[in-house]
XYZ file of C-alpha atoms in Angstrom:
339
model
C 52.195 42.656 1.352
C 49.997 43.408 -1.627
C 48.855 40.866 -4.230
C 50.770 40.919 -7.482
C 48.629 41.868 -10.731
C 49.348 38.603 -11.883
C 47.653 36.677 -8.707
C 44.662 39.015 -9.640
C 43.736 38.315 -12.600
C 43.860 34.397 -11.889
C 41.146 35.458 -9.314
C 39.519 37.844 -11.635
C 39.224 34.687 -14.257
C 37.930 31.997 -11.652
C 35.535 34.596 -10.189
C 33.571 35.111 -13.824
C 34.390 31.969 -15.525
C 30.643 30.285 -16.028
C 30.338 26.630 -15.902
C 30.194 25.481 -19.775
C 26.681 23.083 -20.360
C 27.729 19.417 -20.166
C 25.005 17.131 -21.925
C 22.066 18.375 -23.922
C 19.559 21.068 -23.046
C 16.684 20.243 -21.094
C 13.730 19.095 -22.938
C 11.194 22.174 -23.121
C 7.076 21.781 -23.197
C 4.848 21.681 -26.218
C 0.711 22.858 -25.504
C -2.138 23.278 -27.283
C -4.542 25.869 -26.582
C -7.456 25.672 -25.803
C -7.071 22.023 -26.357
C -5.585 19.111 -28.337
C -8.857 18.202 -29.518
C -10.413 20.506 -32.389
C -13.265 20.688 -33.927
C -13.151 21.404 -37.749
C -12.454 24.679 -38.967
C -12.153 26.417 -35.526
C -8.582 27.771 -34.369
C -6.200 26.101 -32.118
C -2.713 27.421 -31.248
C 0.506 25.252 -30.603
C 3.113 27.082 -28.076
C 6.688 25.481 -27.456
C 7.989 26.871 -23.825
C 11.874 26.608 -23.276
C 14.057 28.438 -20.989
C 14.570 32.462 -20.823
C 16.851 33.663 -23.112
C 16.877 30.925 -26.187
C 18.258 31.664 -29.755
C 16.152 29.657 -31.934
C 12.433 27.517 -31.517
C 11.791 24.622 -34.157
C 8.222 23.332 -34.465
C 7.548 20.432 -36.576
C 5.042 17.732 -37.525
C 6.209 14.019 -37.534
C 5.832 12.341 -40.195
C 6.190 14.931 -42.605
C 8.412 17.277 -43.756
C 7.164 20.315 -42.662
C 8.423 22.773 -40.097
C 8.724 26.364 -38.432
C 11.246 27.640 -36.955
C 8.906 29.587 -34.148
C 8.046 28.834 -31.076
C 4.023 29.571 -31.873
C 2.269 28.270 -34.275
C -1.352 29.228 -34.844
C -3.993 27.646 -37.006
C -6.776 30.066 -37.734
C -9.035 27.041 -38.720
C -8.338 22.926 -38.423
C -8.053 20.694 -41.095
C -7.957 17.230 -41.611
C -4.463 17.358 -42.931
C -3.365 19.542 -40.060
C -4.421 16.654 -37.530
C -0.807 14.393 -36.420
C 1.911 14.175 -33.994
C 3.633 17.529 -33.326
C 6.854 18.340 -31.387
C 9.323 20.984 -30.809
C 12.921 21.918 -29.713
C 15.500 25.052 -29.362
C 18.982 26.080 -29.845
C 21.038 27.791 -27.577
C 24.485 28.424 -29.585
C 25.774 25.400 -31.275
C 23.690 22.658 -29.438
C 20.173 21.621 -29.656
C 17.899 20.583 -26.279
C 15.872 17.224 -26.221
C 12.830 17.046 -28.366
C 9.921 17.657 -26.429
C 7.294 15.068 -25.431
C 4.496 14.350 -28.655
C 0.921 16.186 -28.960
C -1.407 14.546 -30.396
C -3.529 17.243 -32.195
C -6.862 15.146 -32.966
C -9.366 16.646 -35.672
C -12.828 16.063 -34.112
C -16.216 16.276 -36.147
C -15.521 14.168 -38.807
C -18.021 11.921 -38.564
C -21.366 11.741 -37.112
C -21.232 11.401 -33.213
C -22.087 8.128 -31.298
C -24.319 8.355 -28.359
C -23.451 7.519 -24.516
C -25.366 5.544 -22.075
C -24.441 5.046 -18.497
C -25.865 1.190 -16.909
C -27.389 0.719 -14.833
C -28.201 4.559 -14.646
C -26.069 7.916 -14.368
C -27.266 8.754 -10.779
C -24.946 5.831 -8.896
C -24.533 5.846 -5.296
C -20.762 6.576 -3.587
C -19.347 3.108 -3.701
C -21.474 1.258 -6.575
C -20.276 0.291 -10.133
C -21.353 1.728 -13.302
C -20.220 1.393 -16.801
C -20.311 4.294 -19.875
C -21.284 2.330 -23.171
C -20.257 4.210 -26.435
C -21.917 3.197 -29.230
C -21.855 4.012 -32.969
C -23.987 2.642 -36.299
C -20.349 3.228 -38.310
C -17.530 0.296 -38.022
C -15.079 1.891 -36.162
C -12.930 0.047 -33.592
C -11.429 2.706 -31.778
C -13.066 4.494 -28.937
C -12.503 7.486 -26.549
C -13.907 8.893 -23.383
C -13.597 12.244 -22.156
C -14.532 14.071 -19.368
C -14.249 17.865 -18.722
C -11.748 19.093 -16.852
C -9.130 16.308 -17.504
C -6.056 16.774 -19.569
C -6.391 14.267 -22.226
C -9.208 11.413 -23.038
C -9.521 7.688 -22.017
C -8.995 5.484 -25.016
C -10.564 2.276 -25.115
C -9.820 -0.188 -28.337
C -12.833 -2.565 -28.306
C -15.628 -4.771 -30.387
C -17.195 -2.917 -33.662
C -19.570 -0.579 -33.209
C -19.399 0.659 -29.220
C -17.465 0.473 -26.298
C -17.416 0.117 -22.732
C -15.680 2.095 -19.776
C -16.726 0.317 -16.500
C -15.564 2.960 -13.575
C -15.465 0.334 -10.157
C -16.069 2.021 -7.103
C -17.849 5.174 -7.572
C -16.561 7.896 -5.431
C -17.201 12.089 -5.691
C -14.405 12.238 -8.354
C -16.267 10.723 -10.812
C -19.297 12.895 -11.145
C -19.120 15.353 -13.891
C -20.062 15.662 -17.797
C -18.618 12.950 -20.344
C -18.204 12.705 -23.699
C -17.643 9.928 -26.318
C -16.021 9.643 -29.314
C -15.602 7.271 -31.903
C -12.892 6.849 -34.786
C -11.007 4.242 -36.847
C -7.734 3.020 -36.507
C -6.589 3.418 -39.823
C -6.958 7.123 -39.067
C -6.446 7.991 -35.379
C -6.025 11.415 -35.642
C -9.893 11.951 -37.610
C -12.086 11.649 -34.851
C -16.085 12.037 -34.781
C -18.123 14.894 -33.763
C -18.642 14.099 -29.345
C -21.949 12.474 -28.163
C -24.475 14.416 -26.187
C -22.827 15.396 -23.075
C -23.757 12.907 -19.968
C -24.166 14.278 -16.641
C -22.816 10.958 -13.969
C -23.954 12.160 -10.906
C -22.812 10.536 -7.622
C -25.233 10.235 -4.465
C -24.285 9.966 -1.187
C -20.817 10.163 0.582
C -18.315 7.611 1.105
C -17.419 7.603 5.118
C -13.381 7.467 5.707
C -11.936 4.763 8.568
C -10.397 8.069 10.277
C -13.980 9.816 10.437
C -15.074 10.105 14.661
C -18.467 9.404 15.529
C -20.385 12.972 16.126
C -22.830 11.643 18.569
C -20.913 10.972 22.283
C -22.106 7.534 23.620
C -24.958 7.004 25.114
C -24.337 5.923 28.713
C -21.235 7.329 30.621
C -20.973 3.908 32.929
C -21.206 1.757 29.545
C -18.637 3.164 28.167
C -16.298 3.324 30.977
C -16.655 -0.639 31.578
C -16.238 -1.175 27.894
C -12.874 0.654 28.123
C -11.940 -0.655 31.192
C -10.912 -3.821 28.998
C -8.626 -1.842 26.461
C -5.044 -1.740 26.627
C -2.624 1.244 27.337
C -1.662 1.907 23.805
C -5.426 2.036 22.766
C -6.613 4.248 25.880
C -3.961 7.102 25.313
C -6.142 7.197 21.967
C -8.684 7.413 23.686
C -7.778 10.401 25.572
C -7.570 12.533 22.274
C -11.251 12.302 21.047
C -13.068 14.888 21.879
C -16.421 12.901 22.608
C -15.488 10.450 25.524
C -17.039 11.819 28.390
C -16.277 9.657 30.828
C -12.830 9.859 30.426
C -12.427 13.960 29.765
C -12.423 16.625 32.193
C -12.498 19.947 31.891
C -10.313 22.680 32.552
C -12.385 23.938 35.281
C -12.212 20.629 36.750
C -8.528 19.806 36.767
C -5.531 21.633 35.549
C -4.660 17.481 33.394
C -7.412 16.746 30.762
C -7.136 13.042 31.591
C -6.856 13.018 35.424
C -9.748 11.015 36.685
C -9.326 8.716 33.875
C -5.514 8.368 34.678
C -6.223 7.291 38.410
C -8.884 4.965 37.638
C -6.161 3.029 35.286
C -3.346 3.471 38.148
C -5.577 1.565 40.401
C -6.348 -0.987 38.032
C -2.495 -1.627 37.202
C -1.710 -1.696 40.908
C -4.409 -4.327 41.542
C -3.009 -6.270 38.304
C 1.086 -6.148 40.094
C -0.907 -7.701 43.309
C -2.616 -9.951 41.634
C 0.710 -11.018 39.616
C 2.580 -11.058 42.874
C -0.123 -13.249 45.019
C -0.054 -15.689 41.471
C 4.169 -15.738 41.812
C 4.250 -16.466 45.658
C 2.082 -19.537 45.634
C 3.617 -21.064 42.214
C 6.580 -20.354 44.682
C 5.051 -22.325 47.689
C 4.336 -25.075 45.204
C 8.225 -25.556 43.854
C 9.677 -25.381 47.556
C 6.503 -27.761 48.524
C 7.783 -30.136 45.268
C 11.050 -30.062 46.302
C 10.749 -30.693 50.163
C 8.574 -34.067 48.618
C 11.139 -35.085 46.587
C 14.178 -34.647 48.786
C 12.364 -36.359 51.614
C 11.821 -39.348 49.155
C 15.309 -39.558 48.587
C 16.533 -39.470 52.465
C 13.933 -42.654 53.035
C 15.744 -44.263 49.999
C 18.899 -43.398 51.542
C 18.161 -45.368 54.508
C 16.716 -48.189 52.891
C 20.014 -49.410 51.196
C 22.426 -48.926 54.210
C 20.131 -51.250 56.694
C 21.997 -54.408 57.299
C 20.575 -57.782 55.450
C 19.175 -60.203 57.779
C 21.576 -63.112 58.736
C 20.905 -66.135 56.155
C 19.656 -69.305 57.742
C 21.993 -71.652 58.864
C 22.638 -75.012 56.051
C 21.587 -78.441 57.133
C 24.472 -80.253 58.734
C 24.941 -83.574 57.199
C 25.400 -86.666 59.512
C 28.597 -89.010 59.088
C 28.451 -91.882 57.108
C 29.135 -94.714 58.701
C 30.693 -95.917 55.161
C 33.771 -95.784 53.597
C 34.500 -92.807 51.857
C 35.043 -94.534 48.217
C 31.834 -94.360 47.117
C 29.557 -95.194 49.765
C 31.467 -98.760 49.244
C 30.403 -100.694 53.105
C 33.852 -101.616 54.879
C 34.377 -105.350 55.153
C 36.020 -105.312 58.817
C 32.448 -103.717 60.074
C 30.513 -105.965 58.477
C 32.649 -108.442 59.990
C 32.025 -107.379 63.314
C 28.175 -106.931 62.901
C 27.824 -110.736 61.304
């Protein structure tokens, strides 16, 4: 039985019906190339990225009324009253997407540059402390430190005059070239010229916990008696590094990589179970010895209370008075008789 027409153009409409856009548009990206921070009178360009296939860009500066409908816009040479907060946006039909995240384009060489200083030195060894000082002979109270290569500048509000970045625990990641600038907060998008570029150069390398030794130990029996006292968990570590000798055999050797080491533990565990068993049968020998004591303790008690008491002593027999019985009264007739 063949579909009807009307049972196929149901289909037809489910098939290429596409999913209408619930919410607002992603957010697109806002960059500024080469960088966000430019120098007077040399070009910068601002590009807005969205998704394929958008109808409209709008790029505008906060704070202002000012704005392009573009998605690049490029300044042949900076001014100070180009430097702000810029952000952008698109249209696809009828609705708008998110407003992208702020740039900050900064206006650098405004002022005279502040010089940089590194304390106690800029050659620090992997681990140490040191700490960048910024200083300038203008009153400005705002600072920033930047260092090639990163995305944006460290911004450090401090004392009048200069400024201090301490960087704790020195590690490869810090070397490089730094610069400093200084500017007022008043006017935080008019920035100096940079200081003389620093070179911090890091000596030495920091050693990780998971770093193995290089050098194998120095004596095979040593090290076998020191790892006789490890546990189980500890020694199958110790049957992946590639420096114990005493415990690693070669292929040519034995088809396991840890056989000798694996029998020398079997014996030890089989001497432990005696030892444990030997410990068990006498604490065993002690309880039935305890017991046998105590039970033999209680048959003597036993006996003790069912042996007859010895016969009580026989009470005084008390002669017959010769008296009358009222009293010890005498009787008149016998002392009659005795008279």
């Amino acid at each position: 039985m063949s579909p009807s027409p009307t049972a196929l153009f149901c289909l037809g409409l489910c098939l290429g019906r596409v999913p209408a856009q619930s919410g607002p548009l992603p957010k697109p990206s806002l960059q500024a190339l080469p960088s966000s921070l430019v120098p007077l009178e040399k070009p910068v360009t601002l590009r807005c990225q969205g998704p394929p296939g958008v109808d409209l860009y709008r790029l505008e500066k906060l704070s202002s009324s000012r704005y392009q409908d573009q998605a690049v816009l490029f300044i042949p040479a900076m001014k100070r009253s180009l430097a702000g907060r810029y952000r952008c946006s698109y249209q696809n039909g009828s609705l708008w997407s998110l407003p992208s995240d702020q740039l900050e384009l900064i206006a650098t060489g405004v002022f005279a540059k502040p010089s940089l200083s590194a304390q106690p030195s800029p050659a620090v060894s992997s681990g140490g402390d040191v700490t960048l000082q910024c200083q300038t002979r203008y009153g400005f109270d705002q600072f920033a430190l930047y260092k090639e290569g990163d995305p944006a500048p460290y911004k450090n509000p401090e004392r009048w005059y200069r400024a201090s970045f301490p960087i704790i625990t020195v590690t490869a990641a810090h070397s490089g070239t730094y610069r400093c600038y200084s500017f007022s907060s008043r006017d935080p998008y008019l920035w100096s010229a940079p200081s003389d570029p620093l070179e911090l150069v890091v000596t030495g390398s920091s050693v990780t916990p998971s770093r193995l030794p290089t050098e194998p130990p120095s004596s095979v029996a040593e090290f076998s008696e020191a790892t006789a006292e490890l546990t189980i968990s500890f020694t199958n570590k110790v049957f992946t590094t590639e420096t114990s000798r005493s415990i690693t055999a070669s292929p040519k050797e034995s088809d396991s990589p840890a056989g000798p080491a694996r029998q020398y533990y079997t014996k030890g565990n089989l001497v432990r179970i005696c030892l444990g068993a030997v410990i068990l049968i006498l604490l065993a020998g002690f309880l039935a010895e305890d017991w046998h004591s105590r039970r033999k303790r209680l048959r003597h008690r036993g006996r003790a209370v069912q042996r007859p008491l010895p016969p009580l002593p026989p009470l005084p027999q008390t002669r017959k008075s010769h008296g009358g019985q009222d009293g010890g009264r005498p009787d008149v007739h016998s002392r009659g008789l005795c008279s």
